[in-house]
Amino acid sequence: MARPKIALIGAGNIGGTLAHLAAVKELGDVVLFDIADGLPQGKALDIAESGPSEGFDAAMSGTSDYADIAGADVCIVTAGVARKPGMSRDDLLGINLKVMKSVGEGIAAHAPDAFVICITNPLDAMVWALREFSGLPHNKVCGMAGVLDSARFAHFLSEEFGVSMRDVTAFVLGGHGDTMVPSVRYSTVAGIPLPDLVEMGWTTQDKLDAIVQRTRDGGAEIVGLLKTGSAYYAPATSAIEMAEAYLKDQKRVLPCAAYCDGELGVKGLYVGVPTVIGKGGVERIVDIKLNKDEQAGFDNSVNAVKGLIEACKGIDGSLA
Ligand code: A3D
């Protein structure tokens, strides 16, 4: 049986990390695609040369020709520009919209059956645009943000409580931006919801509020420290978790930017919601009921995403 083929569109910081992780986990053969001369070929060769020490069986190649992604089972898209200090995700909109057009057309022409995971920011608008440009079914195109935002939330919570990260389940909804909604009620330590842990004296409401805010600012905190780009290790790990769920039909319940057709009161938009990912792509959206405060935060986030999509339509008339 042939190994799955994983195409990574964008061979920058996240793309290279994705390639290394996919190889080490033996998820399949990897094709790195980038427009930068020599970059995808150089990273592919470097990672291939780590194979004898790691002991993985996966073919690595680099290319600037979309024909080489032909028949890919999974495409993970990081092509575009990353945030620099002081730059918001939304500043990236105009530049990355053009990139999504070329990537969407490349995937449609050469890998129309792939499960596509978009990471390029501003995420919720770019995944929508990528779907529009590619014309692929909505359930086969999604965005990675919720897994990362939830991982950040879980990391901060495990530090606060002094417990293993394995026992923390954290849940972040909404758009990937300042309006994201880390859900306190649906986040738990070994099944115990966070509000109960506040009552039990494990933390205070103020500390919990600060952790929620740090989660919202999680990307900016790393941009501020790195100064030359944005996070890439945890973003890559998060997207690999989603790709693995698809390739191995794991039916993982993962928050991701999925196309909502009425779920959680959202219609015709991509926004961060809990989903089930298996061999059918995004097989199901978990249509949870939000309380009044959560709904207000979620609606605010959805409105921010709507604003970005209107801006995309203003920039590229073919999207209107
Ligand atoms: P970076 O290291 O700059 O890599 C981007 C790569 O895209 C570069 O190698 C470029 O040459 C390449 N590229 C540019 N235009 C094209 C094109 N038209 N076709 C193919 N390749 C192209 O960035 P990165 O890997 O650090 O980040 C990639 C994207 O992910 C950025 O938009 C980030 O903002 C975004 N990001 C999202 C998250 C989320 O949680 C959603 C987290 C971190 C980064």
CSV table of C-alpha atoms and ligand atoms in Angstrom, one decimal:
chain,number,residue,atom,x,y,z
A,1,MET,CA,0.0,0.0,0.0
A,2,ALA,CA,1.4,3.4,-0.9
A,3,ARG,CA,2.3,5.8,1.9
A,4,PRO,CA,0.1,8.8,2.3
A,5,LYS,CA,1.3,12.0,0.6
A,6,ILE,CA,1.5,15.2,2.6
A,7,ALA,CA,2.0,18.5,0.7
A,8,LEU,CA,3.2,21.4,2.8
A,9,ILE,CA,2.5,24.7,1.0
A,10,GLY,CA,4.9,27.1,2.5
A,11,ALA,CA,8.3,25.9,3.6
A,12,GLY,CA,9.1,28.6,6.2
A,13,ASN,CA,9.3,28.2,9.9
A,14,ILE,CA,6.1,26.3,10.4
A,15,GLY,CA,6.4,24.4,7.0
A,16,GLY,CA,9.9,23.1,7.9
A,17,THR,CA,8.7,22.1,11.4
A,18,LEU,CA,5.7,20.3,9.9
A,19,ALA,CA,7.9,18.4,7.5
A,20,HIS,CA,10.2,17.2,10.3
A,21,LEU,CA,7.3,16.2,12.6
A,22,ALA,CA,5.5,14.4,9.7
A,23,ALA,CA,8.7,12.5,9.0
A,24,VAL,CA,9.5,11.6,12.6
A,25,LYS,CA,5.9,10.4,13.1
A,26,GLU,CA,6.0,8.5,9.7
A,27,LEU,CA,2.7,10.0,8.7
A,28,GLY,CA,3.7,9.7,5.0
A,29,ASP,CA,5.9,11.1,2.2
A,30,VAL,CA,6.3,14.8,2.3
A,31,VAL,CA,6.5,17.4,-0.5
A,32,LEU,CA,7.6,20.9,0.6
A,33,PHE,CA,6.4,23.6,-1.7
A,34,ASP,CA,7.6,27.3,-1.6
A,35,ILE,CA,8.2,30.1,-4.1
A,36,ALA,CA,11.5,31.0,-2.4
A,37,ASP,CA,14.3,29.7,-4.5
A,38,GLY,CA,16.0,26.6,-3.0
A,39,LEU,CA,14.3,26.9,0.3
A,40,PRO,CA,11.9,23.8,0.0
A,41,GLN,CA,14.6,21.7,-1.6
A,42,GLY,CA,17.2,22.7,1.0
A,43,LYS,CA,14.8,21.9,4.0
A,44,ALA,CA,13.7,18.7,2.4
A,45,LEU,CA,17.3,17.5,1.9
A,46,ASP,CA,18.3,18.5,5.5
A,47,ILE,CA,15.3,16.6,7.0
A,48,ALA,CA,15.9,13.6,4.8
A,49,GLU,CA,19.5,13.5,6.1
A,50,SER,CA,18.1,13.3,9.7
A,51,GLY,CA,16.4,10.0,8.6
A,52,PRO,CA,19.3,7.6,9.3
A,53,SER,CA,19.6,8.9,12.9
A,54,GLU,CA,15.8,9.1,13.5
A,55,GLY,CA,15.2,5.8,11.6
A,56,PHE,CA,12.1,7.0,9.7
A,57,ASP,CA,10.8,5.8,6.4
A,58,ALA,CA,9.4,8.8,4.6
A,59,ALA,CA,10.4,10.4,1.3
A,60,MET,CA,11.2,14.1,1.4
A,61,SER,CA,11.2,16.5,-1.6
A,62,GLY,CA,11.1,20.2,-2.2
A,63,THR,CA,9.6,22.0,-5.2
A,64,SER,CA,8.3,25.3,-6.6
A,65,ASP,CA,6.0,23.5,-9.1
A,66,TYR,CA,2.4,22.7,-8.1
A,67,ALA,CA,2.5,19.6,-10.4
A,68,ASP,CA,4.6,17.9,-7.7
A,69,ILE,CA,1.8,18.0,-5.1
A,70,ALA,CA,-0.3,15.8,-7.4
A,71,GLY,CA,-2.6,13.4,-5.6
A,72,ALA,CA,-1.7,14.7,-2.1
A,73,ASP,CA,-3.9,13.3,0.7
A,74,VAL,CA,-3.3,16.2,3.0
A,75,CYS,CA,-2.2,19.8,2.2
A,76,ILE,CA,-1.2,22.1,5.1
A,77,VAL,CA,-1.0,25.7,4.0
A,78,THR,CA,1.4,28.2,5.7
A,79,ALA,CA,2.3,30.2,2.6
A,80,GLY,CA,2.3,33.9,3.1
A,81,VAL,CA,3.7,36.4,5.5
A,82,ALA,CA,4.0,36.0,9.3
A,83,ARG,CA,3.4,38.8,11.8
A,84,LYS,CA,6.2,41.2,12.8
A,85,PRO,CA,6.2,43.0,16.1
A,86,GLY,CA,3.5,45.7,16.2
A,87,MET,CA,1.7,44.1,13.3
A,88,SER,CA,-1.8,42.7,13.9
A,89,ARG,CA,-3.0,39.5,12.2
A,90,ASP,CA,-5.4,41.7,10.2
A,91,ASP,CA,-2.5,43.7,8.7
A,92,LEU,CA,-1.6,40.6,6.9
A,93,LEU,CA,-5.0,40.4,5.2
A,94,GLY,CA,-4.2,42.0,1.8
A,95,ILE,CA,-0.9,40.3,1.3
A,96,ASN,CA,-2.0,36.8,2.3
A,97,LEU,CA,-5.3,37.0,0.3
A,98,LYS,CA,-3.3,37.1,-2.9
A,99,VAL,CA,-1.3,34.1,-1.7
A,100,MET,CA,-4.5,32.2,-0.9
A,101,LYS,CA,-5.7,32.7,-4.5
A,102,SER,CA,-2.6,31.1,-6.0
A,103,VAL,CA,-2.5,28.3,-3.4
A,104,GLY,CA,-6.3,27.6,-3.8
A,105,GLU,CA,-5.9,27.3,-7.6
A,106,GLY,CA,-2.8,25.1,-7.2
A,107,ILE,CA,-4.6,22.7,-4.9
A,108,ALA,CA,-7.7,22.6,-7.0
A,109,ALA,CA,-5.7,21.7,-10.1
A,110,HIS,CA,-3.4,19.1,-8.6
A,111,ALA,CA,-4.8,17.8,-5.3
A,112,PRO,CA,-8.6,18.2,-5.3
A,113,ASP,CA,-9.2,15.2,-3.1
A,114,ALA,CA,-6.9,16.4,-0.3
A,115,PHE,CA,-7.9,17.3,3.3
A,116,VAL,CA,-6.7,20.9,3.5
A,117,ILE,CA,-5.6,22.6,6.7
A,118,CYS,CA,-5.0,26.3,6.6
A,119,ILE,CA,-2.7,28.0,9.1
A,120,THR,CA,-2.0,31.3,7.3
A,121,ASN,CA,-3.3,34.4,9.2
A,122,PRO,CA,-5.7,36.1,9.6
A,123,LEU,CA,-6.8,32.5,9.9
A,124,ASP,CA,-10.6,32.6,9.8
A,125,ALA,CA,-10.7,34.8,6.8
A,126,MET,CA,-7.9,33.1,5.0
A,127,VAL,CA,-9.4,29.6,5.4
A,128,TRP,CA,-12.7,31.0,4.0
A,129,ALA,CA,-10.9,32.6,1.0
A,130,LEU,CA,-8.8,29.5,0.4
A,131,ARG,CA,-12.0,27.4,0.3
A,132,GLU,CA,-13.6,29.9,-2.1
A,133,PHE,CA,-10.6,30.0,-4.4
A,134,SER,CA,-10.1,26.2,-4.4
A,135,GLY,CA,-13.8,25.2,-4.7
A,136,LEU,CA,-13.2,22.1,-2.6
A,137,PRO,CA,-16.0,20.7,-0.4
A,138,HIS,CA,-16.4,22.7,2.9
A,139,ASN,CA,-15.8,19.6,5.0
A,140,LYS,CA,-12.4,19.0,3.4
A,141,VAL,CA,-11.1,22.5,4.1
A,142,CYS,CA,-10.5,23.8,7.7
A,143,GLY,CA,-8.3,26.0,9.7
A,144,MET,CA,-5.9,25.3,12.5
A,145,ALA,CA,-6.1,27.7,15.5
A,146,GLY,CA,-8.3,26.2,18.2
A,147,VAL,CA,-5.9,23.3,18.9
A,148,LEU,CA,-3.1,25.8,19.4
A,149,ASP,CA,-5.1,28.3,21.4
A,150,SER,CA,-6.4,25.4,23.6
A,151,ALA,CA,-2.9,24.0,24.0
A,152,ARG,CA,-1.6,27.4,25.2
A,153,PHE,CA,-4.6,27.7,27.6
A,154,ALA,CA,-3.9,24.1,28.9
A,155,HIS,CA,-0.2,24.9,29.4
A,156,PHE,CA,-0.9,28.0,31.5
A,157,LEU,CA,-3.5,26.1,33.5
A,158,SER,CA,-1.2,23.1,34.2
A,159,GLU,CA,1.5,25.6,35.4
A,160,GLU,CA,-1.0,27.4,37.7
A,161,PHE,CA,-2.3,24.1,39.2
A,162,GLY,CA,1.0,22.3,39.3
A,163,VAL,CA,-0.6,19.3,37.5
A,164,SER,CA,0.3,17.3,34.4
A,165,MET,CA,-0.7,18.8,31.1
A,166,ARG,CA,-2.2,15.4,30.2
A,167,ASP,CA,-4.9,15.9,32.7
A,168,VAL,CA,-5.9,19.4,31.6
A,169,THR,CA,-8.6,19.7,28.9
A,170,ALA,CA,-8.9,23.3,27.7
A,171,PHE,CA,-11.3,24.6,25.2
A,172,VAL,CA,-11.1,27.8,23.1
A,173,LEU,CA,-13.9,28.9,20.7
A,174,GLY,CA,-14.4,31.7,18.2
A,175,GLY,CA,-12.1,33.4,15.8
A,176,HIS,CA,-8.3,33.3,16.1
A,177,GLY,CA,-7.7,36.8,17.2
A,178,ASP,CA,-8.1,39.1,20.2
A,179,THR,CA,-11.8,38.2,20.4
A,180,MET,CA,-11.2,34.4,20.8
A,181,VAL,CA,-13.3,32.8,23.6
A,182,PRO,CA,-11.3,30.6,26.0
A,183,SER,CA,-14.2,28.7,27.7
A,184,VAL,CA,-13.8,28.4,31.4
A,185,ARG,CA,-16.9,26.3,31.9
A,186,TYR,CA,-15.9,23.7,29.3
A,187,SER,CA,-12.2,23.5,30.5
A,188,THR,CA,-11.4,20.9,33.1
A,189,VAL,CA,-8.7,19.3,35.2
A,190,ALA,CA,-9.4,15.5,35.1
A,191,GLY,CA,-13.1,16.3,34.4
A,192,ILE,CA,-13.4,19.0,37.2
A,193,PRO,CA,-14.6,22.3,35.6
A,194,LEU,CA,-12.5,25.4,36.2
A,195,PRO,CA,-15.2,27.3,38.2
A,196,ASP,CA,-15.3,24.3,40.6
A,197,LEU,CA,-11.5,24.6,41.1
A,198,VAL,CA,-11.9,28.3,41.9
A,199,GLU,CA,-14.5,27.3,44.5
A,200,MET,CA,-12.2,24.7,45.9
A,201,GLY,CA,-9.5,27.3,46.4
A,202,TRP,CA,-7.1,25.9,43.8
A,203,THR,CA,-6.9,29.3,42.2
A,204,THR,CA,-8.7,32.7,42.3
A,205,GLN,CA,-11.0,34.2,39.8
A,206,ASP,CA,-8.5,37.0,39.2
A,207,LYS,CA,-5.7,34.6,38.4
A,208,LEU,CA,-8.0,32.6,36.1
A,209,ASP,CA,-9.0,35.9,34.3
A,210,ALA,CA,-5.3,36.7,33.8
A,211,ILE,CA,-4.7,33.2,32.3
A,212,VAL,CA,-7.7,33.7,29.9
A,213,GLN,CA,-6.2,37.1,28.8
A,214,ARG,CA,-2.7,35.6,28.5
A,215,THR,CA,-4.2,32.9,26.2
A,216,ARG,CA,-5.8,35.5,24.0
A,217,ASP,CA,-2.4,37.3,23.8
A,218,GLY,CA,-0.5,34.0,23.4
A,219,GLY,CA,0.6,34.7,19.8
A,220,ALA,CA,1.6,38.3,20.5
A,221,GLU,CA,3.7,37.2,23.6
A,222,ILE,CA,5.8,35.0,21.4
A,223,VAL,CA,6.1,37.6,18.6
A,224,GLY,CA,7.3,40.1,21.2
A,225,LEU,CA,10.0,37.7,22.4
A,226,LEU,CA,11.2,36.4,19.0
A,227,LYS,CA,11.1,39.8,17.3
A,228,THR,CA,11.7,38.3,13.9
A,229,GLY,CA,8.6,36.2,13.3
A,230,SER,CA,5.8,34.3,15.1
A,231,ALA,CA,5.4,31.0,16.9
A,232,TYR,CA,6.1,27.8,14.9
A,233,TYR,CA,6.8,24.8,17.1
A,234,ALA,CA,3.3,24.6,18.8
A,235,PRO,CA,1.4,25.7,15.6
A,236,ALA,CA,3.1,22.9,13.7
A,237,THR,CA,2.4,20.3,16.4
A,238,SER,CA,-1.3,21.4,16.4
A,239,ALA,CA,-1.7,21.0,12.7
A,240,ILE,CA,0.0,17.6,12.7
A,241,GLU,CA,-2.5,16.5,15.3
A,242,MET,CA,-5.4,17.4,12.9
A,243,ALA,CA,-3.7,15.8,9.9
A,244,GLU,CA,-3.1,12.6,11.9
A,245,ALA,CA,-6.8,12.5,13.0
A,246,TYR,CA,-7.7,12.6,9.3
A,247,LEU,CA,-5.1,10.1,8.0
A,248,LYS,CA,-5.8,7.6,10.7
A,249,ASP,CA,-9.6,8.2,10.9
A,250,GLN,CA,-9.2,8.9,14.6
A,251,LYS,CA,-12.5,10.8,15.1
A,252,ARG,CA,-10.7,13.2,17.3
A,253,VAL,CA,-12.8,16.0,18.9
A,254,LEU,CA,-10.7,19.0,18.1
A,255,PRO,CA,-11.5,22.7,18.0
A,256,CYS,CA,-10.8,24.1,14.6
A,257,ALA,CA,-12.0,26.7,12.2
A,258,ALA,CA,-14.8,24.9,10.4
A,259,TYR,CA,-17.5,26.0,8.0
A,260,CYS,CA,-20.7,26.5,10.0
A,261,ASP,CA,-24.0,26.0,8.3
A,262,GLY,CA,-26.3,27.1,11.2
A,263,GLU,CA,-24.3,25.4,14.0
A,264,LEU,CA,-23.8,27.6,17.1
A,265,GLY,CA,-26.0,30.1,15.3
A,266,VAL,CA,-23.4,30.8,12.6
A,267,LYS,CA,-24.2,30.5,8.9
A,268,GLY,CA,-21.9,30.6,5.9
A,269,LEU,CA,-18.7,31.4,7.9
A,270,TYR,CA,-15.5,29.7,9.1
A,271,VAL,CA,-15.0,30.1,12.9
A,272,GLY,CA,-13.5,28.1,15.7
A,273,VAL,CA,-15.9,25.4,16.9
A,274,PRO,CA,-15.5,21.9,18.3
A,275,THR,CA,-15.4,19.4,15.5
A,276,VAL,CA,-15.0,15.7,14.9
A,277,ILE,CA,-12.1,14.9,12.5
A,278,GLY,CA,-11.9,11.6,10.7
A,279,LYS,CA,-11.5,10.1,7.2
A,280,GLY,CA,-14.4,12.3,6.0
A,281,GLY,CA,-12.5,15.5,7.0
A,282,VAL,CA,-14.6,17.7,9.3
A,283,GLU,CA,-17.3,15.0,9.9
A,284,ARG,CA,-19.3,16.9,12.5
A,285,ILE,CA,-19.5,20.1,14.4
A,286,VAL,CA,-20.4,19.7,18.0
A,287,ASP,CA,-23.3,22.1,18.4
A,288,ILE,CA,-22.8,23.1,22.0
A,289,LYS,CA,-25.2,25.4,23.8
A,290,LEU,CA,-23.4,28.5,25.2
A,291,ASN,CA,-24.6,30.5,28.2
A,292,LYS,CA,-25.4,34.2,27.9
A,293,ASP,CA,-21.8,35.5,28.5
A,294,GLU,CA,-20.2,32.9,26.3
A,295,GLN,CA,-22.7,33.6,23.5
A,296,ALA,CA,-21.9,37.4,23.8
A,297,GLY,CA,-18.2,36.7,23.5
A,298,PHE,CA,-18.7,34.2,20.7
A,299,ASP,CA,-21.0,36.7,18.8
A,300,ASN,CA,-18.4,39.4,19.2
A,301,SER,CA,-15.7,37.1,17.7
A,302,VAL,CA,-18.0,36.0,14.8
A,303,ASN,CA,-18.6,39.7,14.0
A,304,ALA,CA,-14.9,40.3,13.9
A,305,VAL,CA,-14.5,37.4,11.4
A,306,LYS,CA,-17.4,38.8,9.3
A,307,GLY,CA,-15.6,42.2,9.1
A,308,LEU,CA,-12.5,40.5,7.8
A,309,ILE,CA,-14.5,38.6,5.2
A,310,GLU,CA,-16.2,41.8,4.0
A,311,ALA,CA,-12.7,43.3,3.7
A,312,CYS,CA,-11.6,40.4,1.6
A,313,LYS,CA,-14.6,40.8,-0.7
A,314,GLY,CA,-13.6,44.5,-1.0
A,315,ILE,CA,-10.0,43.6,-2.0
A,316,ASP,CA,-10.9,40.8,-4.5
A,317,GLY,CA,-14.1,41.4,-6.4
A,318,SER,CA,-14.3,37.7,-7.4
A,319,LEU,CA,-15.1,36.8,-3.8
A,320,ALA,CA,-18.1,39.1,-3.5
B,1,A3D,P1,7.4,32.1,7.3
B,1,A3D,O1,8.5,31.4,8.0
B,1,A3D,O2,7.6,33.5,6.8
B,1,A3D,O3,7.0,31.1,6.1
B,1,A3D,C1,6.1,31.5,5.1
B,1,A3D,C2,6.6,30.9,3.8
B,1,A3D,O4,5.6,31.2,2.8
B,1,A3D,C3,7.9,31.6,3.3
B,1,A3D,O5,8.9,30.6,3.2
B,1,A3D,C4,7.5,32.2,2.0
B,1,A3D,O6,8.5,32.1,1.0
B,1,A3D,C5,6.3,31.4,1.6
B,1,A3D,N1,5.4,32.0,0.6
B,1,A3D,C6,5.1,33.3,0.5
B,1,A3D,N2,4.3,33.5,-0.6
B,1,A3D,C7,4.1,32.2,-1.1
B,1,A3D,C8,3.3,31.7,-2.2
B,1,A3D,N3,2.6,32.5,-3.0
B,1,A3D,N4,3.3,30.4,-2.4
B,1,A3D,C9,4.0,29.6,-1.7
B,1,A3D,N5,4.8,30.0,-0.6
B,1,A3D,C10,4.8,31.3,-0.3
B,1,A3D,O7,6.1,32.1,8.3
B,1,A3D,P2,5.6,31.0,9.3
B,1,A3D,O8,5.9,29.6,8.8
B,1,A3D,O9,6.2,31.3,10.7
B,1,A3D,O10,4.0,31.3,9.4
B,1,A3D,C11,3.2,31.1,8.3
B,1,A3D,C12,1.8,31.6,8.5
B,1,A3D,O11,1.2,31.0,9.6
B,1,A3D,C13,1.8,33.1,8.7
B,1,A3D,O12,0.7,33.7,8.0
B,1,A3D,C14,1.5,33.2,10.2
B,1,A3D,O13,0.9,34.4,10.6
B,1,A3D,C15,0.6,32.0,10.4
B,1,A3D,N6,0.5,31.5,11.8
B,1,A3D,C16,-0.8,31.1,12.2
B,1,A3D,C17,-1.0,30.6,13.4
B,1,A3D,C18,-2.3,30.2,13.9
B,1,A3D,O14,-2.5,29.7,15.0
B,1,A3D,C19,-3.4,30.3,12.9
B,1,A3D,C20,0.1,30.5,14.3
B,1,A3D,C21,1.4,30.9,13.9
B,1,A3D,C22,1.5,31.4,12.6
